[in-house]
């Protein structure tokens, strides 16, 4: 088994790297002259420029093509782009054909972004008949048809044994998305196709379609689980047409799919009627065409079949995130990941002062925030972002204020604002007697209110006192 590396920008190759000796950014050129064997791996490096294919004939590869990312650890977050031409000379049947003789085991393509621009061939991916393609995997790819071509029939021609097509995003496919052939009279042509957790958005023909008569091809072990099929209501044929009249579909399941905007869902010729747990509700994407993540209100969240139903259901999603994120799997290529709650934080000024005290509160929270609730500790609140509040207290008080911020990920509370409000003292006193003969002793009684830390009495005869309730004798000569 050998590993080869390809890239568009062609840095200086190291040992074991494939290099190109022409100016064309072509996967065909990059692997020209290399004899690939079953089990070989082609790592496609993410670079600033896409790889622009210049294939003029079908490229037969028994190896697995996968993203290298930028460093080999970011395959799902830094997916390289390959552009199919507009158009190449000649009419290749497929762009990539996986298989060969001797049989190809474990080939496929993973975590690549493919832009189809007027590709004239029959299909993008093809698998060889009968036992020449086994356990092929097409996973984690985004395949967008930018400009359709009249000759293009399908994205994937899925033949062979035990093929897995999972976690892919198909956008604006020209006719069929996935077509497959059943077994011939001997039952050896194709079995065990598994189509799991894909997002299919926009197509003219069927999304999942069995190639038709005149041959009575039967099929065993078709598993179609957890796919979103959004037809956009453009008059397409049934979203899933697994059999034709006279054909037999055995040990097969078409369950837990969301089929929306299609002229019809699952063809009535499917022997198990329309399957179970399939829904026909808008999947509620974040932004159709550009972002197929699910919104929190999506009916696809928590309604998918799990690995206990089908062991090959992927345990990560298109982004490489773990499935499930909740208690149950989600339908489609993306697992819904609830955003983290915002973090509440604020500052305020001044921290203390005499009543009435006006305090300015400044929000410093982080994260996605949809609402604010301030509590100032004196039974008053505010829902503005940066409020001001006046404390009017009759006694010295410490008020603890707090802020609750709300976002799509939940709530967060910050309660680290203590405002100290003082009441300014008001001096008052009584005295007795108010008149009399000299020497006259008068008792002074303090009647001041507020927070008092010191006293200074002035008796009007150039004498003073700092006691609370003094007595003073007036002597007139």
CSV table of C-alpha atoms in Angstrom, one decimal:
chain,number,residue,atom,x,y,z
A,1,UNK,CA,0.0,0.0,0.0
A,2,UNK,CA,1.4,3.4,-1.0
A,3,UNK,CA,0.4,7.0,-0.2
A,4,UNK,CA,0.7,9.8,-2.7
A,5,UNK,CA,0.1,13.5,-2.3
A,6,UNK,CA,-1.3,16.0,-4.9
A,7,UNK,CA,-1.9,19.7,-4.7
A,8,UNK,CA,-2.6,22.7,-7.0
A,9,UNK,CA,0.2,25.0,-6.0
A,10,UNK,CA,2.9,22.4,-6.4
A,11,UNK,CA,5.4,23.2,-3.6
A,12,UNK,CA,8.8,21.4,-3.7
A,13,UNK,CA,7.9,17.8,-3.5
A,14,UNK,CA,9.4,15.6,-0.8
A,15,UNK,CA,10.1,11.9,-0.7
A,16,UNK,CA,7.0,9.9,-1.8
A,17,UNK,CA,5.2,12.9,-3.2
A,18,UNK,CA,3.7,13.0,-6.7
A,19,UNK,CA,4.7,16.0,-8.7
A,20,UNK,CA,3.4,17.4,-12.0
A,21,UNK,CA,5.7,18.2,-14.9
A,22,UNK,CA,3.3,20.4,-16.8
A,23,UNK,CA,1.5,23.6,-15.9
A,24,UNK,CA,-1.9,22.0,-15.8
A,25,UNK,CA,-3.5,21.6,-12.4
A,26,UNK,CA,-4.9,18.2,-13.2
A,27,UNK,CA,-5.4,15.2,-11.1
A,28,UNK,CA,-5.0,13.1,-14.3
A,29,UNK,CA,-1.6,14.6,-14.9
A,30,UNK,CA,-0.6,14.4,-11.2
A,31,UNK,CA,-1.1,10.6,-11.2
A,32,UNK,CA,0.0,10.0,-14.7
A,33,UNK,CA,2.6,7.3,-14.9
A,34,UNK,CA,1.8,6.0,-11.4
A,35,UNK,CA,0.4,2.5,-11.2
A,36,UNK,CA,-2.1,2.6,-8.4
A,37,UNK,CA,-3.1,-0.5,-6.6
A,38,UNK,CA,-6.1,-1.4,-4.4
A,39,UNK,CA,-5.4,0.0,-0.9
A,40,UNK,CA,-3.3,3.0,-2.2
A,41,UNK,CA,-4.2,6.4,-0.8
A,42,UNK,CA,-4.1,9.8,-2.6
A,43,UNK,CA,-3.9,12.7,-0.2
A,44,UNK,CA,-5.2,16.0,-1.8
A,45,UNK,CA,-3.7,19.0,-0.1
A,46,UNK,CA,-5.8,22.1,0.6
A,47,UNK,CA,-4.2,25.1,-1.1
A,48,UNK,CA,-5.2,28.6,-2.2
A,49,UNK,CA,-5.9,27.5,-5.8
A,50,UNK,CA,-8.3,24.7,-6.7
A,51,UNK,CA,-7.2,21.7,-8.7
A,52,UNK,CA,-8.7,22.2,-12.1
A,53,UNK,CA,-9.3,18.8,-13.8
A,54,UNK,CA,-8.2,18.4,-17.5
A,55,UNK,CA,-9.3,14.8,-17.9
A,56,UNK,CA,-10.2,13.8,-21.5
A,57,UNK,CA,-10.9,10.2,-20.7
A,58,UNK,CA,-12.3,8.2,-17.8
A,59,UNK,CA,-9.8,8.1,-15.0
A,60,UNK,CA,-9.9,4.6,-13.4
A,61,UNK,CA,-8.6,4.6,-9.9
A,62,UNK,CA,-8.6,1.6,-7.5
A,63,UNK,CA,-7.3,3.8,-4.7
A,64,UNK,CA,-9.0,6.0,-2.1
A,65,UNK,CA,-8.8,9.8,-2.7
A,66,UNK,CA,-9.2,11.8,0.5
A,67,UNK,CA,-8.5,15.3,1.9
A,68,UNK,CA,-5.2,15.9,3.5
A,69,UNK,CA,-6.4,19.3,4.7
A,70,UNK,CA,-3.4,21.5,5.4
A,71,UNK,CA,-1.6,19.3,7.9
A,72,UNK,CA,-3.2,15.9,7.9
A,73,UNK,CA,-5.2,16.6,11.1
A,74,UNK,CA,-7.8,19.0,9.6
A,75,UNK,CA,-9.2,16.9,6.8
A,76,UNK,CA,-12.9,17.9,7.5
A,77,UNK,CA,-12.3,21.6,8.2
A,78,UNK,CA,-10.0,22.4,5.3
A,79,UNK,CA,-11.3,20.5,2.4
A,80,UNK,CA,-9.6,20.9,-1.0
A,81,UNK,CA,-11.5,21.9,-4.1
A,82,UNK,CA,-11.4,20.1,-7.4
A,83,UNK,CA,-13.1,21.8,-10.4
A,84,UNK,CA,-14.4,19.7,-13.3
A,85,UNK,CA,-13.9,21.4,-16.6
A,86,UNK,CA,-16.1,23.4,-18.9
A,87,UNK,CA,-15.8,21.3,-20.9
A,88,UNK,CA,-12.8,19.1,-21.7
A,89,UNK,CA,-12.2,17.7,-25.1
A,90,UNK,CA,-13.7,14.3,-25.7
A,91,UNK,CA,-16.6,12.7,-23.9
A,92,UNK,CA,-15.5,10.6,-20.9
A,93,UNK,CA,-18.2,8.4,-19.5
A,94,UNK,CA,-17.1,9.1,-15.9
A,95,UNK,CA,-14.7,11.5,-14.3
A,96,UNK,CA,-13.6,8.9,-11.7
A,97,UNK,CA,-14.2,5.2,-12.0
A,98,UNK,CA,-13.5,3.2,-8.9
A,99,UNK,CA,-12.7,-0.5,-9.5
A,100,UNK,CA,-10.6,-2.7,-11.6
A,101,UNK,CA,-9.4,-6.3,-12.2
A,102,UNK,CA,-8.2,-7.7,-9.8
A,103,UNK,CA,-11.0,-6.5,-7.6
A,104,UNK,CA,-10.8,-3.1,-5.9
A,105,UNK,CA,-11.5,-3.1,-2.2
A,106,UNK,CA,-12.0,0.1,-0.1
A,107,UNK,CA,-11.6,2.7,-2.8
A,108,UNK,CA,-13.5,6.0,-2.8
A,109,UNK,CA,-13.4,9.7,-2.2
A,110,UNK,CA,-13.6,11.5,1.1
A,111,UNK,CA,-13.9,15.1,2.3
A,112,UNK,CA,-13.4,16.8,-1.1
A,113,UNK,CA,-15.3,19.8,-2.5
A,114,UNK,CA,-16.2,19.2,-6.2
A,115,UNK,CA,-17.5,21.9,-8.5
A,116,UNK,CA,-19.1,20.5,-11.7
A,117,UNK,CA,-19.0,23.1,-14.5
A,118,UNK,CA,-20.6,21.8,-17.7
A,119,UNK,CA,-19.2,18.3,-17.3
A,120,UNK,CA,-20.3,16.4,-20.4
A,121,UNK,CA,-19.8,12.8,-19.1
A,122,UNK,CA,-22.5,10.4,-18.1
A,123,UNK,CA,-21.7,10.4,-14.4
A,124,UNK,CA,-19.2,11.9,-12.0
A,125,UNK,CA,-18.4,8.7,-10.1
A,126,UNK,CA,-18.7,5.2,-11.4
A,127,UNK,CA,-18.2,1.8,-9.8
A,128,UNK,CA,-17.3,-1.3,-11.8
A,129,UNK,CA,-19.9,-4.1,-12.2
A,130,UNK,CA,-20.2,-7.2,-10.1
A,131,UNK,CA,-17.4,-8.0,-7.7
A,132,UNK,CA,-14.8,-5.6,-9.0
A,133,UNK,CA,-15.7,-2.9,-6.6
A,134,UNK,CA,-16.2,-3.8,-3.0
A,135,UNK,CA,-16.6,-1.7,0.2
A,136,UNK,CA,-16.2,1.6,-1.7
A,137,UNK,CA,-16.8,4.7,0.4
A,138,UNK,CA,-18.0,8.2,-0.9
A,139,UNK,CA,-18.2,10.3,2.2
A,140,UNK,CA,-17.9,13.9,3.5
A,141,UNK,CA,-17.9,15.5,0.0
A,142,UNK,CA,-19.7,18.5,-1.3
A,143,UNK,CA,-20.7,18.2,-4.9
A,144,UNK,CA,-22.2,21.3,-6.6
A,145,UNK,CA,-23.4,21.5,-10.2
A,146,UNK,CA,-22.5,25.0,-11.2
A,147,UNK,CA,-23.4,24.7,-14.9
A,148,UNK,CA,-25.3,21.5,-15.9
A,149,UNK,CA,-24.7,19.7,-19.2
A,150,UNK,CA,-27.3,17.8,-21.2
A,151,UNK,CA,-25.3,14.6,-21.3
A,152,UNK,CA,-24.8,14.4,-17.5
A,153,UNK,CA,-27.1,11.7,-16.1
A,154,UNK,CA,-26.1,11.3,-12.5
A,155,UNK,CA,-23.6,12.2,-9.8
A,156,UNK,CA,-22.9,8.6,-8.7
A,157,UNK,CA,-23.4,5.4,-10.6
A,158,UNK,CA,-23.3,3.0,-7.6
A,159,UNK,CA,-22.5,-0.5,-8.6
A,160,UNK,CA,-20.6,-3.2,-6.7
A,161,UNK,CA,-20.9,-4.8,-3.3
A,162,UNK,CA,-21.3,-3.1,0.1
A,163,UNK,CA,-20.9,0.5,-1.1
A,164,UNK,CA,-21.3,3.3,1.5
A,165,UNK,CA,-22.4,6.8,0.5
A,166,UNK,CA,-22.7,9.0,3.6
A,167,UNK,CA,-22.4,12.6,4.9
A,168,UNK,CA,-22.3,14.1,1.4
A,169,UNK,CA,-23.9,17.3,0.3
A,170,UNK,CA,-25.3,17.3,-3.3
A,171,UNK,CA,-26.4,20.7,-4.7
A,172,UNK,CA,-28.4,21.2,-7.9
A,173,UNK,CA,-27.8,17.9,-9.4
A,174,UNK,CA,-28.7,17.9,-13.2
A,175,UNK,CA,-30.8,14.7,-13.3
A,176,UNK,CA,-30.3,11.8,-11.0
A,177,UNK,CA,-28.2,12.0,-7.8
A,178,UNK,CA,-27.5,8.4,-7.1
A,179,UNK,CA,-28.4,5.6,-9.5
A,180,UNK,CA,-27.7,2.0,-8.9
A,181,UNK,CA,-28.1,-1.4,-10.6
A,182,UNK,CA,-29.5,-4.5,-9.1
A,183,UNK,CA,-28.2,-7.9,-9.5
A,184,UNK,CA,-28.5,-9.9,-12.7
A,185,UNK,CA,-30.2,-13.2,-13.0
A,186,UNK,CA,-27.3,-14.8,-11.1
A,187,UNK,CA,-27.6,-12.2,-8.3
A,188,UNK,CA,-24.0,-11.0,-8.6
A,189,UNK,CA,-24.2,-7.5,-10.0
A,190,UNK,CA,-24.7,-5.3,-6.9
A,191,UNK,CA,-25.8,-5.7,-3.3
A,192,UNK,CA,-25.5,-3.9,0.0
A,193,UNK,CA,-25.7,-0.2,-1.0
A,194,UNK,CA,-25.9,2.0,2.0
A,195,UNK,CA,-27.0,5.6,1.5
A,196,UNK,CA,-26.8,7.3,4.9
A,197,UNK,CA,-27.1,10.9,6.3
A,198,UNK,CA,-26.7,12.8,3.0
A,199,UNK,CA,-28.2,16.2,2.2
A,200,UNK,CA,-29.6,16.4,-1.3
A,201,UNK,CA,-30.7,19.9,-2.4
A,202,UNK,CA,-32.3,20.5,-5.8
A,203,UNK,CA,-32.4,17.9,-8.6
A,204,UNK,CA,-34.4,17.3,-11.8
A,205,UNK,CA,-34.7,13.6,-11.8
A,206,UNK,CA,-34.9,11.2,-8.9
A,207,UNK,CA,-32.6,11.6,-5.9
A,208,UNK,CA,-32.1,7.8,-5.4
A,209,UNK,CA,-33.0,5.8,-8.5
A,210,UNK,CA,-32.5,2.2,-9.6
A,211,UNK,CA,-31.5,1.8,-13.2
A,212,UNK,CA,-34.4,0.4,-15.1
A,213,UNK,CA,-35.6,-2.4,-17.4
A,214,UNK,CA,-35.4,-4.3,-19.6
A,215,UNK,CA,-33.2,-6.6,-17.4
A,216,UNK,CA,-34.9,-8.0,-14.3
A,217,UNK,CA,-32.3,-6.9,-11.8
A,218,UNK,CA,-33.1,-7.7,-8.2
A,219,UNK,CA,-31.5,-6.0,-5.3
A,220,UNK,CA,-30.6,-7.1,-1.8
A,221,UNK,CA,-29.6,-5.1,1.2
A,222,UNK,CA,-30.4,-1.5,0.1
A,223,UNK,CA,-30.3,0.7,3.2
A,224,UNK,CA,-31.5,4.3,2.8
A,225,UNK,CA,-31.4,6.0,6.2
A,226,UNK,CA,-31.4,9.6,7.6
A,227,UNK,CA,-31.1,11.5,4.3
A,228,UNK,CA,-32.6,15.0,3.6
A,229,UNK,CA,-34.0,15.2,0.1
A,230,UNK,CA,-35.1,18.7,-0.7
A,231,UNK,CA,-36.6,18.8,-4.2
A,232,UNK,CA,-37.5,22.5,-4.3
A,233,UNK,CA,-40.8,21.7,-5.9
A,234,UNK,CA,-39.5,21.7,-9.4
A,235,UNK,CA,-41.5,18.9,-10.8
A,236,UNK,CA,-39.0,16.1,-10.2
A,237,UNK,CA,-39.9,12.4,-10.4
A,238,UNK,CA,-40.2,10.4,-7.2
A,239,UNK,CA,-37.4,11.3,-4.8
A,240,UNK,CA,-36.7,7.6,-4.2
A,241,UNK,CA,-37.5,5.0,-6.8
A,242,UNK,CA,-35.9,1.8,-5.6
A,243,UNK,CA,-37.5,-0.7,-8.0
A,244,UNK,CA,-39.2,-1.1,-11.3
A,245,UNK,CA,-42.1,-3.4,-12.1
A,246,UNK,CA,-41.1,-7.0,-11.9
A,247,UNK,CA,-38.1,-6.4,-9.8
A,248,UNK,CA,-37.6,-7.6,-6.2
A,249,UNK,CA,-36.1,-5.6,-3.3
A,250,UNK,CA,-35.3,-7.7,-0.3
A,251,UNK,CA,-33.7,-7.1,3.1
A,252,UNK,CA,-33.9,-3.4,2.4
A,253,UNK,CA,-34.9,-0.4,4.4
A,254,UNK,CA,-35.8,3.2,3.4
A,255,UNK,CA,-36.5,4.8,6.8
A,256,UNK,CA,-36.0,8.0,8.8
A,257,UNK,CA,-35.6,10.3,5.7
A,258,UNK,CA,-36.9,13.8,5.3
A,259,UNK,CA,-38.4,14.1,1.8
A,260,UNK,CA,-39.6,17.6,1.1
A,261,UNK,CA,-40.5,19.6,-2.0
A,262,UNK,CA,-40.7,16.6,-4.3
A,263,UNK,CA,-43.5,15.6,-6.6
A,264,UNK,CA,-43.7,12.3,-4.6
A,265,UNK,CA,-41.7,10.6,-2.0
A,266,UNK,CA,-40.9,6.9,-2.2
A,267,UNK,CA,-42.2,5.0,-5.2
A,268,UNK,CA,-45.1,2.7,-4.5
A,269,UNK,CA,-43.2,-0.1,-6.2
A,270,UNK,CA,-41.0,-0.4,-3.1
A,271,UNK,CA,-42.1,-3.7,-1.6
A,272,UNK,CA,-42.3,-2.3,1.9
A,273,UNK,CA,-44.6,0.6,1.0
A,274,UNK,CA,-43.1,3.9,2.0
A,275,UNK,CA,-40.8,2.8,4.8
A,276,UNK,CA,-41.1,3.9,8.4
A,277,UNK,CA,-40.4,7.2,10.2
A,278,UNK,CA,-40.0,9.2,7.0
A,279,UNK,CA,-41.2,12.8,7.2
A,280,UNK,CA,-42.1,15.4,4.5
A,281,UNK,CA,-41.4,18.6,6.4
A,282,UNK,CA,-39.2,21.5,5.5
A,283,UNK,CA,-35.8,20.6,7.0
A,284,UNK,CA,-35.2,24.3,8.0
A,285,UNK,CA,-31.6,24.9,6.9
A,286,UNK,CA,-29.7,27.9,8.2
A,287,UNK,CA,-29.3,29.3,4.7
A,288,UNK,CA,-30.2,27.0,1.8
A,289,UNK,CA,-27.6,26.7,-1.0
A,290,UNK,CA,-24.8,28.2,1.2
A,291,UNK,CA,-25.3,26.7,4.7
A,292,UNK,CA,-27.1,23.3,5.2
A,293,UNK,CA,-26.7,23.2,9.0
A,294,UNK,CA,-29.9,22.8,10.8
A,295,UNK,CA,-31.7,25.5,12.7
A,296,UNK,CA,-32.8,24.7,16.2
A,297,UNK,CA,-36.4,24.3,15.0
A,298,UNK,CA,-35.6,21.7,12.4
A,299,UNK,CA,-37.7,18.5,12.4
A,300,UNK,CA,-34.6,16.6,11.5
A,301,UNK,CA,-33.0,17.0,14.9
A,302,UNK,CA,-33.2,13.8,17.0
A,303,UNK,CA,-35.4,11.9,14.5
A,304,UNK,CA,-32.8,9.8,12.7
A,305,UNK,CA,-32.0,6.1,13.0
A,306,UNK,CA,-28.9,5.2,15.1
A,307,UNK,CA,-26.1,2.7,14.8
A,308,UNK,CA,-28.3,0.3,16.8
A,309,UNK,CA,-30.5,0.1,13.7
A,310,UNK,CA,-27.7,0.2,11.0
A,311,UNK,CA,-24.1,-0.2,12.2
A,312,UNK,CA,-22.7,1.8,9.2
A,313,UNK,CA,-24.6,5.0,10.1
A,314,UNK,CA,-21.7,7.5,10.5
A,315,UNK,CA,-20.6,8.4,14.0
A,316,UNK,CA,-19.3,11.8,12.8
A,317,UNK,CA,-20.9,14.4,10.5
A,318,UNK,CA,-19.8,16.3,7.4
A,319,UNK,CA,-17.8,18.7,9.7
A,320,UNK,CA,-16.2,15.8,11.6
A,321,UNK,CA,-18.4,16.5,14.7
A,322,UNK,CA,-19.4,13.5,16.8
A,323,UNK,CA,-22.8,12.0,16.3
A,324,UNK,CA,-25.1,12.2,18.2
A,325,UNK,CA,-24.8,15.6,19.8
A,326,UNK,CA,-28.1,15.0,21.7
A,327,UNK,CA,-29.8,11.9,22.9
A,328,UNK,CA,-30.5,10.8,19.3
A,329,UNK,CA,-29.0,11.1,15.8
A,330,UNK,CA,-30.0,13.9,13.4
A,331,UNK,CA,-31.2,13.5,9.7
A,332,UNK,CA,-28.9,14.9,7.1
A,333,UNK,CA,-25.2,15.5,6.6
A,334,UNK,CA,-24.9,17.8,9.6
A,335,UNK,CA,-25.5,17.0,13.2
A,336,UNK,CA,-27.1,20.0,15.0
A,337,UNK,CA,-24.8,21.5,17.6
A,338,UNK,CA,-26.4,23.8,20.0
A,339,UNK,CA,-24.4,27.0,20.4
A,340,UNK,CA,-22.7,27.7,23.7
A,341,UNK,CA,-24.7,30.1,26.0
A,342,UNK,CA,-23.5,33.7,26.1
A,343,UNK,CA,-21.3,34.8,29.0
A,344,UNK,CA,-22.8,37.6,31.1
A,345,UNK,CA,-20.5,40.3,32.3
A,346,UNK,CA,-20.8,44.0,33.0
A,347,UNK,CA,-19.1,47.0,34.6
A,348,UNK,CA,-20.6,49.9,36.5
A,349,UNK,CA,-19.7,53.4,37.8
A,350,UNK,CA,-19.8,54.8,40.5
A,351,UNK,CA,-19.6,51.9,42.9
A,352,UNK,CA,-20.8,54.0,45.9
A,353,UNK,CA,-22.1,57.5,46.8
A,354,UNK,CA,-24.8,59.4,48.6
A,355,UNK,CA,-28.5,59.0,47.8
A,356,UNK,CA,-29.9,59.8,45.3
A,357,UNK,CA,-27.1,57.9,43.4
A,358,UNK,CA,-27.2,57.4,39.6
A,359,UNK,CA,-25.1,54.5,38.4
A,360,UNK,CA,-24.2,53.7,34.7
A,361,UNK,CA,-24.2,50.0,33.9
A,362,UNK,CA,-22.2,48.9,30.8
A,363,UNK,CA,-22.7,45.5,29.2
A,364,UNK,CA,-19.5,43.5,28.5
A,365,UNK,CA,-21.1,40.1,27.8
A,366,UNK,CA,-19.8,37.8,25.0
A,367,UNK,CA,-21.4,35.4,22.7
A,368,UNK,CA,-24.7,35.5,20.7
A,369,UNK,CA,-27.2,37.5,22.7
A,370,UNK,CA,-30.9,38.0,22.0
A,371,UNK,CA,-32.0,39.6,25.2
A,372,UNK,CA,-31.0,41.3,28.4
A,373,UNK,CA,-32.5,41.5,31.9
A,374,UNK,CA,-30.9,43.7,34.5
A,375,UNK,CA,-32.0,43.5,38.1
A,376,UNK,CA,-30.7,46.4,40.2
A,377,UNK,CA,-31.3,44.8,43.6
A,378,UNK,CA,-34.1,47.3,44.6
A,379,UNK,CA,-37.0,45.5,42.9
A,380,UNK,CA,-36.5,47.4,39.7
A,381,UNK,CA,-35.3,45.9,36.3
A,382,UNK,CA,-34.4,46.9,32.8
A,383,UNK,CA,-34.1,45.2,29.4
A,384,UNK,CA,-31.9,47.7,27.7
A,385,UNK,CA,-28.3,47.0,26.7
A,386,UNK,CA,-26.6,49.7,28.8
A,387,UNK,CA,-29.0,51.1,31.3
A,388,UNK,CA,-28.5,53.9,34.0
A,389,UNK,CA,-30.3,53.6,37.3
A,390,UNK,CA,-30.9,56.0,40.2
A,391,UNK,CA,-30.9,54.6,43.8
A,392,UNK,CA,-33.0,56.6,46.2
A,393,UNK,CA,-32.6,55.1,49.7
A,394,UNK,CA,-33.8,56.4,53.1
A,395,UNK,CA,-31.1,54.4,54.9
A,396,UNK,CA,-27.6,53.3,54.0
A,397,UNK,CA,-27.9,50.1,51.9
A,398,UNK,CA,-25.8,47.8,49.7
A,399,UNK,CA,-27.6,46.7,46.6
A,400,UNK,CA,-26.5,43.6,44.6
A,401,UNK,CA,-27.2,44.0,40.9
A,402,UNK,CA,-27.1,41.2,38.3
A,403,UNK,CA,-27.5,40.7,34.6
A,404,UNK,CA,-29.1,37.8,32.8
A,405,UNK,CA,-28.3,37.5,29.0
A,406,UNK,CA,-30.2,35.1,26.8
A,407,UNK,CA,-29.1,33.6,23.5
A,408,UNK,CA,-29.8,30.6,21.3
A,409,UNK,CA,-27.5,28.5,23.5
A,410,UNK,CA,-29.3,29.4,26.7
A,411,UNK,CA,-29.0,31.9,29.6
A,412,UNK,CA,-26.1,33.2,31.6
A,413,UNK,CA,-26.1,35.2,34.8
A,414,UNK,CA,-23.6,37.6,36.2
A,415,UNK,CA,-24.1,38.9,39.8
A,416,UNK,CA,-20.9,40.8,40.7
A,417,UNK,CA,-22.2,44.3,41.1
A,418,UNK,CA,-22.6,45.7,44.6
A,419,UNK,CA,-23.6,49.3,44.9
A,420,UNK,CA,-23.2,51.0,48.3
A,421,UNK,CA,-25.6,53.9,48.8
A,422,UNK,CA,-25.2,56.3,51.8
A,423,UNK,CA,-27.8,58.6,53.2
A,424,UNK,CA,-26.3,62.1,53.9
A,425,UNK,CA,-26.9,63.1,57.6
A,426,UNK,CA,-29.2,65.9,58.5
A,427,UNK,CA,-28.3,67.7,61.7
A,428,UNK,CA,-30.9,68.6,64.3
A,429,UNK,CA,-31.0,69.0,68.1
A,430,UNK,CA,-33.0,70.2,71.0
A,431,UNK,CA,-31.9,72.1,74.1
A,432,UNK,CA,-33.3,73.0,77.5
A,433,UNK,CA,-33.7,75.5,79.1
A,434,UNK,CA,-33.8,78.2,76.5
A,435,UNK,CA,-33.6,81.1,79.0
A,436,UNK,CA,-32.4,81.8,82.6
A,437,UNK,CA,-30.0,83.8,84.8
A,438,UNK,CA,-26.3,83.5,84.7
A,439,UNK,CA,-24.7,81.1,85.2
A,440,UNK,CA,-27.1,79.2,83.0
A,441,UNK,CA,-26.5,75.5,82.3
A,442,UNK,CA,-28.1,74.2,79.1
A,443,UNK,CA,-28.5,70.5,78.1
A,444,UNK,CA,-28.1,69.9,74.3
A,445,UNK,CA,-29.8,66.7,72.8
A,446,UNK,CA,-28.7,65.4,69.4
A,447,UNK,CA,-31.7,64.7,67.0
A,448,UNK,CA,-29.7,64.3,63.7
A,449,UNK,CA,-30.6,61.5,61.2
A,450,UNK,CA,-28.4,59.6,58.7
A,451,UNK,CA,-25.0,58.0,59.0
A,452,UNK,CA,-23.0,60.1,61.5
A,453,UNK,CA,-19.3,59.6,62.2
A,454,UNK,CA,-18.6,62.7,64.2
A,455,UNK,CA,-20.1,65.7,66.0
A,456,UNK,CA,-19.0,69.3,66.4
A,457,UNK,CA,-21.1,71.6,68.6
A,458,UNK,CA,-20.5,75.4,68.7
A,459,UNK,CA,-22.2,77.1,71.6
A,460,UNK,CA,-21.9,80.6,70.3
A,461,UNK,CA,-19.5,81.9,73.0
A,462,UNK,CA,-16.3,80.7,71.3
A,463,UNK,CA,-16.5,77.3,73.0
A,464,UNK,CA,-17.2,73.9,71.3
A,465,UNK,CA,-17.7,70.2,72.0
A,466,UNK,CA,-17.4,66.9,70.1
A,467,UNK,CA,-19.7,64.8,72.4
A,468,UNK,CA,-23.0,63.5,71.2
A,469,UNK,CA,-25.3,65.2,73.9
A,470,UNK,CA,-23.2,67.9,75.7
A,471,UNK,CA,-24.2,70.3,78.5
A,472,UNK,CA,-22.8,73.8,78.5
A,473,UNK,CA,-22.8,76.6,81.1
A,474,UNK,CA,-23.2,80.2,79.9
A,475,UNK,CA,-21.6,82.9,82.3
A,476,UNK,CA,-22.3,86.5,81.6
A,477,UNK,CA,-20.2,89.1,83.7
